[in-house]
């Protein structure tokens, strides 16, 4: 995997619905980079900084049922602004590969397409929050709502093993955001949100079929990232 060196100084996001397996694949990608001697800055959203983790707690707190959609969107962006300034921009400047679990694409899918806020407004706020630091590639882990339901019920034991722990599956619907995502219609909209983004910006997005077994998904991820960001390496 020597081609991974070509990713130094690039910014890649892994995104998709809850239960898509993106975080497991991201961990594997980070490990592959470490083996290849590529320095990685790994971040997750919401959170990733001390301030961002406090914002995350506000966002996920079940007591905050009355939070308005605009407040929610701005909090995700506030956490993101801190993450970009404190971690992402310095890492890119130092020539490190930045790998992010979720980014602006999550806000567009969850608060935009699924929640109902205008995508234009979200793009405008994102411009302010990130100061224009945007990913070179966003890998969307596409999975149909039915498969996610099966996974969260633990019916598909192969996938449960793939995610690493059965306890992790139980936690999947355990916070305020995940209460929202448990709604079938909301989930279908989130999925459409990601696919619409990928269709609108095919040069900045890639979609992988995350219904496949983890090993096959991994092969797709490697092939896609290489083809897009290290074609000659
Ligand atoms: P997280 O707990 O990290 O879940 P996962 O492990 O599935 O990534 O994410 C918290 C929730 O926040 C998740 O349901 C998606 C949601 N979210 C948004 O709605 N908008 C956003 O901008 C981000 C970053 C996350």
XYZ file of C-alpha atoms and ligand atoms in Angstrom:
258
model
C 0.000 0.000 0.000
C 2.880 2.370 -0.799
C 0.474 4.543 -2.833
C -0.996 5.800 0.462
C 1.955 8.209 0.659
C 0.364 10.157 -2.183
C -2.419 11.080 0.262
C -0.204 13.239 2.463
C -1.675 16.730 2.791
C -5.105 15.602 1.571
C -8.427 15.721 3.391
C -10.801 12.727 3.191
C -14.199 12.334 4.860
C -15.996 9.015 5.513
C -19.710 9.673 5.866
C -23.054 7.903 5.767
C -26.077 6.996 7.857
C -25.811 5.672 11.417
C -25.031 1.964 11.167
C -23.362 2.178 7.744
C -20.082 0.788 9.068
C -18.072 3.892 8.086
C -16.305 4.182 11.441
C -15.036 0.583 11.283
C -13.718 1.191 7.765
C -12.140 4.472 8.850
C -10.285 2.728 11.688
C -8.976 0.189 9.178
C -7.874 2.938 6.804
C -6.014 4.700 9.627
C -4.259 1.424 10.494
C -3.256 0.872 6.846
C -1.817 4.394 6.705
C 0.164 3.817 9.899
C 1.648 0.619 8.396
C 2.612 2.554 5.266
C 4.298 5.253 7.363
C 1.742 7.928 6.468
C 1.032 10.395 9.261
C -2.689 10.721 9.834
C -4.805 13.215 11.711
C -8.017 11.339 12.560
C -11.037 13.348 13.678
C -14.667 12.629 14.412
C -17.747 14.796 14.408
C -19.476 16.161 16.336
C -16.533 16.609 18.693
C -12.846 16.005 18.077
C -11.679 18.869 20.318
C -12.258 19.589 24.023
C -14.723 22.358 23.106
C -16.331 20.244 20.389
C -16.912 17.352 22.806
C -18.839 19.753 25.081
C -20.944 20.824 22.097
C -21.451 17.150 21.198
C -22.831 16.467 24.677
C -25.377 19.287 24.251
C -26.401 17.943 20.828
C -26.868 14.348 21.918
C -28.516 15.039 25.302
C -32.005 13.512 25.444
C -33.146 16.393 27.700
C -32.772 18.773 24.748
C -35.824 17.530 22.884
C -36.942 21.120 22.300
C -33.815 22.110 20.375
C -34.699 23.971 17.184
C -33.338 22.700 13.903
C -31.433 25.938 13.289
C -29.855 25.774 16.735
C -28.894 22.160 16.041
C -27.336 23.032 12.690
C -25.377 25.933 14.175
C -24.056 23.769 17.023
C -22.761 21.151 14.565
C -21.113 23.987 12.670
C -19.682 25.529 15.852
C -18.068 22.219 16.754
C -16.780 21.987 13.164
C -15.336 25.521 13.206
C -13.262 24.635 16.268
C -12.185 21.325 14.742
C -11.033 22.950 11.502
C -9.063 25.676 13.240
C -7.567 23.597 16.029
C -6.826 20.319 14.235
C -7.646 20.034 10.538
C -5.948 23.135 9.129
C -2.699 22.718 11.113
C -2.522 19.034 10.119
C -2.974 19.816 6.416
C -0.380 22.597 6.665
C 2.063 20.084 8.156
C 1.456 17.719 5.218
C -0.534 15.146 7.179
C -3.465 13.200 5.771
C -6.695 14.228 7.502
C -9.343 11.520 7.863
C -12.688 12.681 9.229
C -15.642 10.639 10.444
C -18.482 12.938 9.229
C -18.236 16.590 8.085
C -20.421 19.186 6.277
C -21.960 16.315 4.267
C -23.641 15.064 7.491
C -25.283 18.441 8.124
C -26.482 18.604 4.515
C -28.027 15.116 4.814
C -29.434 15.242 8.371
C -30.413 18.887 8.956
C -30.834 19.665 5.242
C -32.432 16.949 3.109
C -33.902 15.027 6.077
C -34.531 17.901 8.515
C -35.817 20.426 6.002
C -33.340 23.329 6.280
C -32.325 24.855 2.968
C -29.139 23.364 1.536
C -28.137 26.846 0.376
C -28.280 28.153 3.967
C -26.223 25.196 5.199
C -23.609 25.751 2.476
C -23.439 29.439 3.476
C -22.917 28.674 7.176
C -20.425 25.930 6.269
C -18.388 28.470 4.324
C -18.127 30.625 7.434
C -17.487 27.720 9.815
C -14.757 26.060 7.744
C -13.231 29.176 6.206
C -13.214 27.229 2.949
C -11.307 24.188 4.222
C -13.254 21.453 2.476
C -12.485 17.772 1.800
C -10.742 16.591 -1.366
C -12.976 13.521 -1.260
C -16.075 12.472 0.686
C -16.656 8.713 0.666
C -20.353 7.961 1.203
C -21.184 4.585 2.753
C -24.521 3.850 1.161
C -26.827 1.405 2.849
C -30.570 0.872 2.534
C -32.715 1.476 5.639
C -33.815 -2.179 5.791
C -30.240 -3.407 6.161
C -29.614 -0.894 8.938
C -32.690 -2.126 10.815
C -31.449 -5.712 10.499
C -27.999 -4.734 11.706
C -29.258 -2.828 14.717
C -31.492 -5.727 15.693
C -28.465 -7.960 15.452
C -30.224 -10.188 12.928
C -27.271 -10.148 10.597
C -24.607 -11.776 12.757
C -21.980 -11.413 10.021
C -22.310 -7.632 10.131
C -22.411 -7.566 13.920
C -19.052 -9.337 13.955
C -17.809 -6.881 11.336
C -18.577 -3.923 13.577
C -16.510 -5.402 16.350
C -18.889 -5.713 19.281
C -22.471 -6.588 19.987
C -22.497 -4.020 22.803
C -21.745 -1.351 20.192
C -24.916 -2.310 18.360
C -27.032 -1.820 21.474
C -25.651 1.699 21.847
C -26.547 2.589 18.300
C -29.916 4.184 19.059
C -29.106 5.545 22.449
C -29.021 9.347 22.067
C -31.179 12.253 20.917
C -29.918 12.245 17.326
C -30.300 8.512 17.085
C -33.894 8.766 18.345
C -34.531 10.914 15.272
C -32.676 8.541 12.963
C -34.760 5.606 14.161
C -37.674 6.992 12.132
C -37.874 5.093 8.820
C -38.894 8.103 6.748
C -36.120 10.243 8.248
C -33.569 7.540 7.487
C -34.690 7.238 3.894
C -34.310 11.019 3.519
C -30.833 10.975 5.063
C -29.815 8.357 2.536
C -31.253 10.399 -0.318
C -29.421 13.438 1.025
C -26.071 11.715 0.679
C -26.836 10.305 -2.756
C -28.030 13.714 -3.999
C -24.796 15.335 -2.823
C -22.744 12.669 -4.602
C -24.763 13.144 -7.795
C -24.379 16.934 -7.639
C -20.604 16.842 -7.059
C -19.295 13.632 -8.620
C -15.700 14.903 -8.583
C -15.759 15.480 -4.798
C -17.810 12.449 -3.717
C -17.616 8.680 -4.147
C -20.296 6.194 -3.141
C -19.490 2.699 -1.896
C -22.052 -0.069 -1.433
C -21.970 -0.576 2.327
C -24.542 -3.387 2.327
C -21.737 -5.746 1.277
C -19.648 -7.720 3.824
C -16.943 -5.591 5.537
C -14.108 -7.154 3.519
C -15.768 -6.254 0.216
C -16.560 -2.756 1.433
C -12.897 -2.363 2.376
C -11.816 -3.372 -1.124
C -14.177 -0.795 -2.623
C -12.843 1.909 -0.290
C -9.209 1.208 -1.179
C -9.940 1.056 -4.897
C -12.008 4.256 -4.849
C -9.615 6.381 -2.795
C -6.680 5.230 -4.896
C -8.418 5.876 -8.211
C -9.512 9.345 -7.109
C -6.577 10.724 -5.161
C -3.547 8.658 -6.206
C -4.237 7.592 -9.800
C -0.614 7.547 -10.884
C 0.902 6.143 -7.667
P -22.233 9.842 16.162
O -22.713 9.580 17.528
O -20.819 10.131 15.974
O -22.798 8.622 15.367
P -22.116 7.688 14.329
O -21.276 6.758 15.128
O -23.283 7.041 13.666
O -21.316 8.583 13.406
O -23.058 10.985 15.459
C -24.042 11.571 16.161
C -25.261 11.854 15.368
O -25.158 13.170 14.872
C -25.574 10.967 14.198
O -26.896 10.478 14.347
C -25.546 11.891 13.003
C -25.751 13.241 13.597
N -25.157 14.397 12.882
C -26.004 15.340 12.311
O -27.234 15.194 12.363
N -25.451 16.431 11.695
C -24.108 16.632 11.624
O -23.646 17.639 11.061
C -23.236 15.629 12.218
C -21.755 15.804 12.182
C -23.811 14.537 12.837
